[in-house]
mmCIF file with all atom_site columns, C-alpha atoms in Angstrom:
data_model
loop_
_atom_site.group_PDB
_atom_site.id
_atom_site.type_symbol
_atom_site.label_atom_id
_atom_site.label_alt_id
_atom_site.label_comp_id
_atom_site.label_asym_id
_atom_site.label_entity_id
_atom_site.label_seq_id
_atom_site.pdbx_PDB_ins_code
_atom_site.Cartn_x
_atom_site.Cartn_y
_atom_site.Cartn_z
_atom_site.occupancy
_atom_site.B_iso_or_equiv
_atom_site.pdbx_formal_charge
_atom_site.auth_seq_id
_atom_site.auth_comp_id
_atom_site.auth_asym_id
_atom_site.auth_atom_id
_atom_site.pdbx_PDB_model_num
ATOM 1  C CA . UNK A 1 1  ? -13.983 -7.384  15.996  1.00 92.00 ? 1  UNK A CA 1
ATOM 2  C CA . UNK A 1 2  ? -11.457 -4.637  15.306  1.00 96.00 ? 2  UNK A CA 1
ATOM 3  C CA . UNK A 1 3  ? -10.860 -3.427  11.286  1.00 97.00 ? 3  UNK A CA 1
ATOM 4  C CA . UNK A 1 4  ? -7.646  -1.536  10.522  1.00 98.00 ? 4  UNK A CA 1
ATOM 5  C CA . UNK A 1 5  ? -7.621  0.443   7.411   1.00 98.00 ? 5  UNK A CA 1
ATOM 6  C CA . UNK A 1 6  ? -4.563  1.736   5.659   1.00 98.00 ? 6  UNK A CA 1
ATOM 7  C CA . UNK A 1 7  ? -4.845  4.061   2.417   1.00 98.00 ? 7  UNK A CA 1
ATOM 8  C CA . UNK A 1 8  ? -1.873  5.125   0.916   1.00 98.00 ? 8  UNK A CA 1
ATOM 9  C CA . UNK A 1 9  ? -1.113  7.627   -1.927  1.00 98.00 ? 9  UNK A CA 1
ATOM 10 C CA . UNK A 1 10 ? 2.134   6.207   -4.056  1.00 97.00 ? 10 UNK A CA 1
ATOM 11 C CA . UNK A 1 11 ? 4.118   8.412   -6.673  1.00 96.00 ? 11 UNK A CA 1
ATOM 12 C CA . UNK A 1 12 ? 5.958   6.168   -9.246  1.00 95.00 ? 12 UNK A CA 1
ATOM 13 C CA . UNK A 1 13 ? 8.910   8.258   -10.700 1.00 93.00 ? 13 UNK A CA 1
ATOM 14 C CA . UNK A 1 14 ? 9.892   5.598   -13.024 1.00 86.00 ? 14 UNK A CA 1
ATOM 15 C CA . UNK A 1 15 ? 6.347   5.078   -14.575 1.00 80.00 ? 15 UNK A CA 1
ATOM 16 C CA . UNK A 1 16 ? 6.576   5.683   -17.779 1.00 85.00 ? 16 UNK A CA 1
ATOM 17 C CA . UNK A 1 17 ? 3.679   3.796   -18.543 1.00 92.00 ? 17 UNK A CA 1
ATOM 18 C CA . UNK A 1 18 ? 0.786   1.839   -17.195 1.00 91.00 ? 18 UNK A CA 1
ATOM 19 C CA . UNK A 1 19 ? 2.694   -1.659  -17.913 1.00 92.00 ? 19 UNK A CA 1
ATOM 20 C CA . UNK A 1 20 ? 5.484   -0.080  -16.136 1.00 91.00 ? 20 UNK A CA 1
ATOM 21 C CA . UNK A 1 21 ? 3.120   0.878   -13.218 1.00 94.00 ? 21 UNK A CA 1
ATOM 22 C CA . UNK A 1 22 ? 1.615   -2.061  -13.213 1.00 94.00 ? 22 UNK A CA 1
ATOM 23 C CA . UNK A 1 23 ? 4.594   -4.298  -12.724 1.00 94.00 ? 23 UNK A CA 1
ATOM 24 C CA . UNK A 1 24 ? 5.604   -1.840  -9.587  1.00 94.00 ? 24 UNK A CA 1
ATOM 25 C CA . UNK A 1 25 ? 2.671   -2.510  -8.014  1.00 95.00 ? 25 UNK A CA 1
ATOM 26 C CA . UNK A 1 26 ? 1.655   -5.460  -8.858  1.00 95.00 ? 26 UNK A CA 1
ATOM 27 C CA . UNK A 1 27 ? 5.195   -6.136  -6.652  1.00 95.00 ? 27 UNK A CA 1
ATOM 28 C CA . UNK A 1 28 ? 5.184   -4.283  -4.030  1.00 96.00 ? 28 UNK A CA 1
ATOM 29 C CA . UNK A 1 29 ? 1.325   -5.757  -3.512  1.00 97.00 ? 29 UNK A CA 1
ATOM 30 C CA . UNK A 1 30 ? 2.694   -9.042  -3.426  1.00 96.00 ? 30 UNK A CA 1
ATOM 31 C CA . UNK A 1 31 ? 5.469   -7.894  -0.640  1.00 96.00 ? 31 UNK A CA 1
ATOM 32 C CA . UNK A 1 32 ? 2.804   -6.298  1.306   1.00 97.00 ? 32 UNK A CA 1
ATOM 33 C CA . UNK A 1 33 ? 0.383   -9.395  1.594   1.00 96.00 ? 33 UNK A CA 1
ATOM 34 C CA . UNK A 1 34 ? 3.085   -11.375 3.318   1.00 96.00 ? 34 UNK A CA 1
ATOM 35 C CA . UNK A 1 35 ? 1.591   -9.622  6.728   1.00 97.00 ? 35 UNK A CA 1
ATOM 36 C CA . UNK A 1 36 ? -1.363  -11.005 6.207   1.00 95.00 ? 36 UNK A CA 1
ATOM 37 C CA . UNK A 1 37 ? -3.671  -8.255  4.897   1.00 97.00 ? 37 UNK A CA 1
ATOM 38 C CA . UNK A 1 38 ? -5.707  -7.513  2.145   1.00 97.00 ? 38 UNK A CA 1
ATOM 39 C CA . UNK A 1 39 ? -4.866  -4.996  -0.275  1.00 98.00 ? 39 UNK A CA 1
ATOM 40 C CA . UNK A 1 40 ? -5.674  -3.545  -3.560  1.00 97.00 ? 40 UNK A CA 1
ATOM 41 C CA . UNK A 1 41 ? -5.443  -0.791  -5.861  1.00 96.00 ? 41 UNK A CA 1
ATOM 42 C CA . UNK A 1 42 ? -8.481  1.556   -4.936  1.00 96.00 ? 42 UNK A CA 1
ATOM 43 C CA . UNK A 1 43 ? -7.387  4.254   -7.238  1.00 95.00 ? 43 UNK A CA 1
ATOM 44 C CA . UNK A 1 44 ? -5.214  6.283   -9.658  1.00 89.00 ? 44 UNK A CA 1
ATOM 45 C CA . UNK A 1 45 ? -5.693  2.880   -12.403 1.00 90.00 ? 45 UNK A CA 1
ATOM 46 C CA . UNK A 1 46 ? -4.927  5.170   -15.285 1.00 90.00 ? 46 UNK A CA 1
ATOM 47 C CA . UNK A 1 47 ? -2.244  7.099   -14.397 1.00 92.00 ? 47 UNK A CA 1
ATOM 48 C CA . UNK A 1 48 ? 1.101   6.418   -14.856 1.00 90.00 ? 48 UNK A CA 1
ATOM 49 C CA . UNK A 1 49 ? 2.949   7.746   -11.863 1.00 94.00 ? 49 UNK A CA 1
ATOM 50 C CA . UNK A 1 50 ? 0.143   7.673   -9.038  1.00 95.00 ? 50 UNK A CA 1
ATOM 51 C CA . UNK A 1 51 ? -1.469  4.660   -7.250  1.00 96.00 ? 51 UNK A CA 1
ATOM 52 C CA . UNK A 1 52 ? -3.523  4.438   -4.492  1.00 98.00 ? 52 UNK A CA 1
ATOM 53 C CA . UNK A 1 53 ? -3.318  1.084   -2.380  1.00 98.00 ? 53 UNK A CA 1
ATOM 54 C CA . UNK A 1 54 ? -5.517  0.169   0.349   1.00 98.00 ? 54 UNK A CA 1
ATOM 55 C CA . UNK A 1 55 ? -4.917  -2.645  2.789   1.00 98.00 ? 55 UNK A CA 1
ATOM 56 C CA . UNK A 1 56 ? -6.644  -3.712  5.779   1.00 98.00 ? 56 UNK A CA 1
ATOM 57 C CA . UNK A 1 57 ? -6.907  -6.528  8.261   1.00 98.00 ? 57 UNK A CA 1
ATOM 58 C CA . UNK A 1 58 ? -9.336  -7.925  10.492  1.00 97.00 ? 58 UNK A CA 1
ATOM 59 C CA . UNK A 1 59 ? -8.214  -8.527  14.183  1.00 96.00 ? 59 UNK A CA 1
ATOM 60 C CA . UNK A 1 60 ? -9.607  -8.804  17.904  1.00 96.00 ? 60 UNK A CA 1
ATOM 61 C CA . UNK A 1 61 ? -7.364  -6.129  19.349  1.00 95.00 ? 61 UNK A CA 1
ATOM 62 C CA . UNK A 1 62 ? -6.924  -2.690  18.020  1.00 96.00 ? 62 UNK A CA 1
ATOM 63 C CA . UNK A 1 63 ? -2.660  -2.496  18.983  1.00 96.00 ? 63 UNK A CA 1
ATOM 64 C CA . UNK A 1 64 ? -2.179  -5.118  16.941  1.00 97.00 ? 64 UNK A CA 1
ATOM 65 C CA . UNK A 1 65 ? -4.165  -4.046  13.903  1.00 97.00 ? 65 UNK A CA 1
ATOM 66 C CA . UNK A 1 66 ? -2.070  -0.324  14.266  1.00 97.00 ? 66 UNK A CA 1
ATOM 67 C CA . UNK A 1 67 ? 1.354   -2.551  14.619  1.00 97.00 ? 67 UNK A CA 1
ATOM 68 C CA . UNK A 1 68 ? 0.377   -4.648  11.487  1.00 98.00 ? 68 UNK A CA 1
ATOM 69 C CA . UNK A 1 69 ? -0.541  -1.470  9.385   1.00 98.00 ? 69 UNK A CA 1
ATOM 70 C CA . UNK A 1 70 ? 2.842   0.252   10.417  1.00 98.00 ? 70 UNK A CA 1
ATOM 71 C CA . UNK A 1 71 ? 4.789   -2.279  9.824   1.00 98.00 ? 71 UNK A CA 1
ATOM 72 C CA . UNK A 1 72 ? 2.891   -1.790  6.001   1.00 98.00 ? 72 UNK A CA 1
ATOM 73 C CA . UNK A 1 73 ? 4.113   1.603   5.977   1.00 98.00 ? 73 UNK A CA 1
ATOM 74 C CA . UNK A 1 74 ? 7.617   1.138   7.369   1.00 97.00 ? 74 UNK A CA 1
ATOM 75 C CA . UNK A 1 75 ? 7.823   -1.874  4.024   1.00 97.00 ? 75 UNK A CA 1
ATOM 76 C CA . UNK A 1 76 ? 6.431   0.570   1.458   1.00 97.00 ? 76 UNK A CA 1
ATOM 77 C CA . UNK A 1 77 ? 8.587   3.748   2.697   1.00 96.00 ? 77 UNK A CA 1
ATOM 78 C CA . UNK A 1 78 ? 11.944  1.445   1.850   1.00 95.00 ? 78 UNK A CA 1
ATOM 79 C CA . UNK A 1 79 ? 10.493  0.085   -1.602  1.00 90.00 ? 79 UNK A CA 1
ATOM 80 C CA . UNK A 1 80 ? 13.119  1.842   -3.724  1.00 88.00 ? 80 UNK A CA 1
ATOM 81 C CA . UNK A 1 81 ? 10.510  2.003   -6.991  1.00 90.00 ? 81 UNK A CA 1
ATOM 82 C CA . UNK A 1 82 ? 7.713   4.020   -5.437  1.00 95.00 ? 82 UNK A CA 1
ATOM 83 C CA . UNK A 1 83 ? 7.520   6.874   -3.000  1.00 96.00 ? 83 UNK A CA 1
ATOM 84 C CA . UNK A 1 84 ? 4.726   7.359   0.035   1.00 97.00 ? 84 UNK A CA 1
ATOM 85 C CA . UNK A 1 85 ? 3.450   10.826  -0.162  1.00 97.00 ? 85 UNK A CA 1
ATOM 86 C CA . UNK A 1 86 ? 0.401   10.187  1.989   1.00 98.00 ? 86 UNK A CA 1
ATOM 87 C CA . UNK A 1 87 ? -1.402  7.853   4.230   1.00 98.00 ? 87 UNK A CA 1
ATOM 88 C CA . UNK A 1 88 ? -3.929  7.215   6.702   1.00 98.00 ? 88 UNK A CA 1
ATOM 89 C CA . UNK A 1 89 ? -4.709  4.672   9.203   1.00 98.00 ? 89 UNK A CA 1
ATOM 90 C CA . UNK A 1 90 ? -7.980  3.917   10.948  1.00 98.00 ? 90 UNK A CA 1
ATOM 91 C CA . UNK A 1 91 ? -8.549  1.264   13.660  1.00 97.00 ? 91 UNK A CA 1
ATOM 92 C CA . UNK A 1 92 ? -11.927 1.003   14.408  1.00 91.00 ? 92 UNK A CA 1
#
């Protein structure tokens, strides 16, 4: 059993407030579960203009859990509402 891990730090220029946020991510999290991983908001719940999102997936071959994660990555760099200013995958 391979587990891929993807954190990623998101800057929300047009949060001006937690509903606002909120309704970004609460999007883009719905977008992002159509690959079939799980993700949440791990941290950054009170800010306005940062999120953290974590996704990972559960797989038998460790290519395919990189691929999937990219593929996360490539989906949340072309959201136009937020912007990726870090992230880290680990396969594993």
């Amino acid at each position: 059993m391979i587990v891929g891990l993807l954190t990623m730090e998101l800057y929300i220029p047009d949060g001006g407030s937690l509903k606002d946020k909120r309704r970004v991510v609460r999007s883009l999290v719905d977008r992002i579960r159509r690959f079939n991983v799980s993700v949440a908001e791990v941290d950054g719940h009170d800010t306005w203009q940062r999120a953290t999102l974590a996704a990972a997936v559960v797989t038998t071959d460790a290519r395919h859990a990189h691929r999937v994660l990219s593929a996360v990555v490539r989906l949340v760099e072309s959201h136009g509402a937020v912007e990726l200013t870090d992230y880290t995958i680990e396969v594993g």
